[in-house]
């Protein structure tokens, strides 16, 4: 499961880099991390974000 989550993060981060996305300097969590959390919840925890 950890390998899948890490792979998901890398794919999200690479996708955002390819699209030229830049996070706000004040954010504490990157957009790739937010996307990974949402996809992980959907894939492994039946959509439960808690």
Coordinates of C-alpha atoms in Angstrom, one line a residue:
X1 CA 0.0 0.0 0.0
X2 CA 2.8 2.4 0.8
X3 CA 4.4 1.9 -2.6
X4 CA 1.1 2.7 -4.3
X5 CA 0.6 5.9 -2.3
X6 CA 4.2 7.0 -3.1
X7 CA 3.7 6.2 -6.7
X8 CA 0.4 8.2 -6.7
X9 CA 2.2 11.2 -5.1
X10 CA 5.0 11.1 -7.7
X11 CA 2.5 10.9 -10.6
X12 CA 0.4 13.8 -9.2
X13 CA 3.6 15.9 -8.6
X14 CA 4.9 15.2 -12.1
X15 CA 1.5 16.0 -13.6
X16 CA 1.4 19.4 -11.8
X17 CA 4.9 20.2 -12.8
X18 CA 4.2 19.4 -16.5
X19 CA 1.1 21.7 -16.4
X20 CA 3.2 24.5 -14.9
X21 CA 1.3 24.6 -11.6
X22 CA 2.9 26.6 -8.8
X23 CA 1.7 26.4 -5.2
X24 CA 1.3 29.5 -3.1
X25 CA 4.5 30.1 -1.0
X26 CA 2.3 30.3 2.2
X27 CA 0.7 26.9 1.8
X28 CA 1.7 24.2 4.3
X29 CA 0.6 21.3 2.1
X30 CA 1.3 21.0 -1.6
X31 CA -1.4 20.4 -4.2
X32 CA 0.2 17.0 -5.0
X33 CA -0.2 16.0 -1.3
X34 CA -3.9 17.1 -1.3
X35 CA -4.5 15.1 -4.5
X36 CA -2.7 12.1 -3.1
X37 CA -4.8 12.2 0.1
X38 CA -8.0 12.4 -1.9
X39 CA -7.0 9.5 -4.2
X40 CA -5.8 7.4 -1.3
X41 CA -9.1 7.8 0.6
X42 CA -11.0 6.9 -2.5
X43 CA -8.9 3.9 -3.4
X44 CA -8.2 2.3 0.0
X45 CA -10.8 3.6 2.4
X46 CA -14.1 3.7 0.4
X47 CA -14.0 7.5 0.1
X48 CA -13.7 8.2 3.8
X49 CA -11.6 11.3 4.2
X50 CA -11.5 11.1 8.0

